[in-house]
Amino acid sequence: MEQSCTRLVQPPPYHRGEGSMAKKMTAREIFVDGLRNAHAMEKQALSIMQPQLNRLEHYPEVSALLDRHIRETEEQIRRLDKVLDSVGASASGFKDAALSFSGSLAAVGHTMARDEILKNTFANHAFENFEIAVYLSLITGADLCGAGNSAILLQQSLDEERRMAAALHDSIDAVTRRYAELAASDQRADI
């Protein structure tokens, strides 16, 4: 276990003052909270992508992207478990369940849209960029608490998220064109 994750981090000045409930947190506490949140975020990602993949009919490129990224996400969860273990912590079952549930609701919400594929494409692109920001923050957190070995695993996940975000970005034009083509025909265009 990496023991150097104990430096105190002062709350920002705007949190101080009379009546403030802010407390000092160690870099380790911040890092572990971030890791648990990231673990739950990746569980949420799975609960969003799997239903989309199961419904896709007319977008094989998107299907291939989702299929590949589901496997990457499963590996990212394993990496996060390793990092959590290295700092003597574990994932939060509550956070994992709550975000998985909210991800399932988001996936179901788009199924009712006439342009489901477009909404999913936009939401997936946004979610990937959110994940990029999370991993950037975690790498900083690993540095702050001296958990440098963890940064290597986190960087692998960051690189995967960047590739997926770029692939989704690059697919927007083709997905939109395919949707418009199918919508103008007698075929179902949303999936």
Short mmCIF file of C-alpha atoms in Angstrom, two decimals:
data_model
loop_
_atom_site.label_atom_id
_atom_site.label_comp_id
_atom_site.label_asym_id
_atom_site.label_seq_id
_atom_site.Cartn_x
_atom_site.Cartn_y
_atom_site.Cartn_z
CA MET A 1 0.00 0.00 0.00
CA GLU A 2 1.28 3.48 -0.83
CA GLN A 3 1.47 5.29 2.49
CA SER A 4 2.55 8.71 1.23
CA CYS A 5 -1.01 9.77 0.37
CA THR A 6 -1.45 11.66 3.63
CA ARG A 7 -0.66 15.30 2.84
CA LEU A 8 -3.39 17.66 3.94
CA VAL A 9 -5.11 19.72 1.30
CA GLN A 10 -6.66 22.95 2.50
CA PRO A 11 -10.19 23.74 1.33
CA PRO A 12 -10.34 26.69 -1.08
CA PRO A 13 -10.57 30.10 0.62
CA TYR A 14 -14.21 30.57 -0.35
CA HIS A 15 -15.09 27.55 1.82
CA ARG A 16 -13.56 29.04 4.95
CA GLY A 17 -15.18 31.41 7.33
CA GLU A 18 -17.64 31.47 10.14
CA GLY A 19 -20.21 28.72 10.03
CA SER A 20 -18.31 26.83 7.34
CA MET A 21 -18.70 23.06 7.43
CA ALA A 22 -15.56 22.53 5.33
CA LYS A 23 -12.99 20.17 6.78
CA LYS A 24 -9.43 19.47 5.88
CA MET A 25 -8.96 16.53 3.58
CA THR A 26 -5.83 14.59 2.79
CA ALA A 27 -4.71 14.16 -0.79
CA ARG A 28 -5.37 10.45 -0.25
CA GLU A 29 -9.01 11.09 0.74
CA ILE A 30 -9.53 13.24 -2.34
CA PHE A 31 -7.86 10.61 -4.53
CA VAL A 32 -9.88 7.72 -3.08
CA ASP A 33 -13.15 9.66 -3.47
CA GLY A 34 -12.20 10.33 -7.08
CA LEU A 35 -11.35 6.69 -7.70
CA ARG A 36 -14.66 5.53 -6.24
CA ASN A 37 -16.52 8.08 -8.34
CA ALA A 38 -14.63 6.97 -11.46
CA HIS A 39 -15.44 3.33 -10.73
CA ALA A 40 -19.13 4.19 -10.48
CA MET A 41 -18.86 6.34 -13.62
CA GLU A 42 -17.48 3.37 -15.57
CA LYS A 43 -20.28 1.15 -14.27
CA GLN A 44 -22.69 3.84 -15.47
CA ALA A 45 -21.00 3.87 -18.87
CA LEU A 46 -21.59 0.13 -19.22
CA SER A 47 -25.25 0.53 -18.29
CA ILE A 48 -25.58 3.18 -21.02
CA MET A 49 -23.63 1.47 -23.80
CA GLN A 50 -24.89 -2.11 -23.51
CA PRO A 51 -28.56 -1.28 -24.20
CA GLN A 52 -27.51 0.92 -27.12
CA LEU A 53 -25.42 -1.87 -28.60
CA ASN A 54 -28.29 -4.34 -28.22
CA ARG A 55 -30.65 -2.04 -30.14
CA LEU A 56 -28.45 -0.98 -33.06
CA GLU A 57 -29.54 -2.20 -36.49
CA HIS A 58 -28.45 0.28 -39.16
CA TYR A 59 -25.22 1.71 -37.77
CA PRO A 60 -22.52 -1.01 -37.88
CA GLU A 61 -19.68 1.47 -37.33
CA VAL A 62 -21.29 2.73 -34.13
CA SER A 63 -21.96 -0.85 -33.08
CA ALA A 64 -18.27 -1.72 -33.55
CA LEU A 65 -17.20 1.36 -31.56
CA LEU A 66 -19.52 0.53 -28.68
CA ASP A 67 -18.54 -3.13 -28.67
CA ARG A 68 -14.83 -2.25 -28.50
CA HIS A 69 -15.37 0.39 -25.84
CA ILE A 70 -17.48 -1.89 -23.66
CA ARG A 71 -14.48 -4.24 -23.46
CA GLU A 72 -12.18 -1.29 -22.75
CA THR A 73 -14.54 -0.06 -20.03
CA GLU A 74 -14.55 -3.46 -18.38
CA GLU A 75 -10.74 -3.31 -18.33
CA GLN A 76 -10.85 0.25 -16.97
CA ILE A 77 -12.95 -1.01 -14.06
CA ARG A 78 -10.35 -3.70 -13.37
CA ARG A 79 -7.61 -1.05 -13.44
CA LEU A 80 -9.54 1.15 -11.02
CA ASP A 81 -9.96 -1.86 -8.71
CA LYS A 82 -6.16 -2.32 -8.78
CA VAL A 83 -5.53 1.34 -8.00
CA LEU A 84 -8.10 1.32 -5.19
CA ASP A 85 -6.48 -1.80 -3.77
CA SER A 86 -3.03 -0.18 -3.97
CA VAL A 87 -4.20 2.62 -1.65
CA GLY A 88 -6.05 0.24 0.68
CA ALA A 89 -9.54 1.13 -0.50
CA SER A 90 -12.36 -0.45 -2.47
CA ALA A 91 -15.17 0.67 -4.74
CA SER A 92 -18.40 2.03 -3.30
CA GLY A 93 -21.20 -0.44 -3.92
CA PHE A 94 -23.74 2.30 -3.32
CA LYS A 95 -22.18 4.67 -5.87
CA ASP A 96 -21.78 1.85 -8.39
CA ALA A 97 -25.44 0.85 -8.05
CA ALA A 98 -26.78 4.40 -8.08
CA LEU A 99 -24.90 5.44 -11.20
CA SER A 100 -25.63 2.16 -12.99
CA PHE A 101 -29.31 2.74 -12.32
CA SER A 102 -29.15 6.34 -13.56
CA GLY A 103 -27.28 5.17 -16.67
CA SER A 104 -30.00 2.63 -17.38
CA LEU A 105 -32.61 5.35 -17.06
CA ALA A 106 -30.71 7.58 -19.47
CA ALA A 107 -30.46 4.75 -21.99
CA VAL A 108 -34.18 4.04 -21.73
CA GLY A 109 -35.01 7.73 -22.05
CA HIS A 110 -33.44 7.96 -25.49
CA THR A 111 -35.30 4.90 -26.79
CA MET A 112 -38.46 6.97 -26.96
CA ALA A 113 -36.88 9.59 -29.20
CA ARG A 114 -37.48 9.57 -32.93
CA ASP A 115 -33.81 10.41 -33.39
CA GLU A 116 -32.46 8.00 -30.78
CA ILE A 117 -29.19 7.35 -32.66
CA LEU A 118 -28.41 11.07 -32.82
CA LYS A 119 -29.19 11.66 -29.16
CA ASN A 120 -27.08 8.65 -28.18
CA THR A 121 -24.20 9.83 -30.36
CA PHE A 122 -24.24 13.31 -28.81
CA ALA A 123 -24.61 11.98 -25.25
CA ASN A 124 -21.85 9.40 -25.74
CA HIS A 125 -19.51 12.07 -27.09
CA ALA A 126 -20.23 14.31 -24.10
CA PHE A 127 -19.82 11.42 -21.64
CA GLU A 128 -16.44 10.48 -23.12
CA ASN A 129 -15.22 14.03 -22.62
CA PHE A 130 -16.46 13.92 -19.03
CA GLU A 131 -14.47 10.72 -18.51
CA ILE A 132 -11.37 12.36 -19.99
CA ALA A 133 -11.65 15.16 -17.41
CA VAL A 134 -12.08 12.61 -14.61
CA TYR A 135 -8.96 10.68 -15.58
CA LEU A 136 -6.93 13.88 -15.93
CA SER A 137 -7.98 14.81 -12.40
CA LEU A 138 -7.18 11.33 -11.07
CA ILE A 139 -3.68 11.47 -12.56
CA THR A 140 -3.16 14.76 -10.75
CA GLY A 141 -4.55 13.21 -7.56
CA ALA A 142 -2.12 10.30 -7.87
CA ASP A 143 0.72 12.78 -8.15
CA LEU A 144 -0.49 14.82 -5.16
CA CYS A 145 -0.54 11.83 -2.86
CA GLY A 146 2.54 10.11 -4.16
CA ALA A 147 0.72 7.25 -5.86
CA GLY A 148 2.75 7.63 -9.04
CA ASN A 149 2.53 3.95 -9.97
CA SER A 150 -1.24 4.39 -10.24
CA ALA A 151 -0.82 7.11 -12.84
CA ILE A 152 0.37 4.54 -15.39
CA LEU A 153 -2.89 2.58 -15.14
CA LEU A 154 -4.96 5.77 -15.14
CA GLN A 155 -3.09 7.04 -18.21
CA GLN A 156 -4.02 3.85 -20.10
CA SER A 157 -7.69 4.53 -19.39
CA LEU A 158 -7.30 8.19 -20.31
CA ASP A 159 -5.78 7.22 -23.66
CA GLU A 160 -8.71 4.87 -24.37
CA GLU A 161 -11.24 7.56 -23.49
CA ARG A 162 -9.49 10.05 -25.76
CA ARG A 163 -9.55 7.56 -28.65
CA MET A 164 -13.25 6.86 -28.10
CA ALA A 165 -14.11 10.57 -27.87
CA ALA A 166 -12.22 11.21 -31.12
CA ALA A 167 -13.93 8.28 -32.85
CA LEU A 168 -17.36 9.48 -31.74
CA HIS A 169 -16.53 13.02 -32.83
CA ASP A 170 -15.45 11.74 -36.22
CA SER A 171 -18.63 9.63 -36.56
CA ILE A 172 -21.12 12.47 -36.08
CA ASP A 173 -21.16 13.43 -39.76
CA ALA A 174 -21.61 9.85 -41.01
CA VAL A 175 -24.23 9.00 -38.40
CA THR A 176 -26.20 12.15 -39.18
CA ARG A 177 -26.06 11.45 -42.93
CA ARG A 178 -27.12 7.82 -42.46
CA TYR A 179 -29.96 8.90 -40.18
CA ALA A 180 -31.19 11.45 -42.74
CA GLU A 181 -30.97 8.84 -45.52
CA LEU A 182 -32.96 6.27 -43.54
CA ALA A 183 -35.47 8.85 -42.28
CA ALA A 184 -36.22 9.82 -45.88
CA SER A 185 -36.95 6.20 -46.78
CA ASP A 186 -39.49 3.75 -45.40
CA GLN A 187 -36.89 2.22 -43.08
CA ARG A 188 -36.57 2.77 -39.37
CA ALA A 189 -33.85 5.38 -38.86
CA ASP A 190 -33.54 5.74 -35.09
CA ILE A 191 -31.53 2.59 -34.42
#
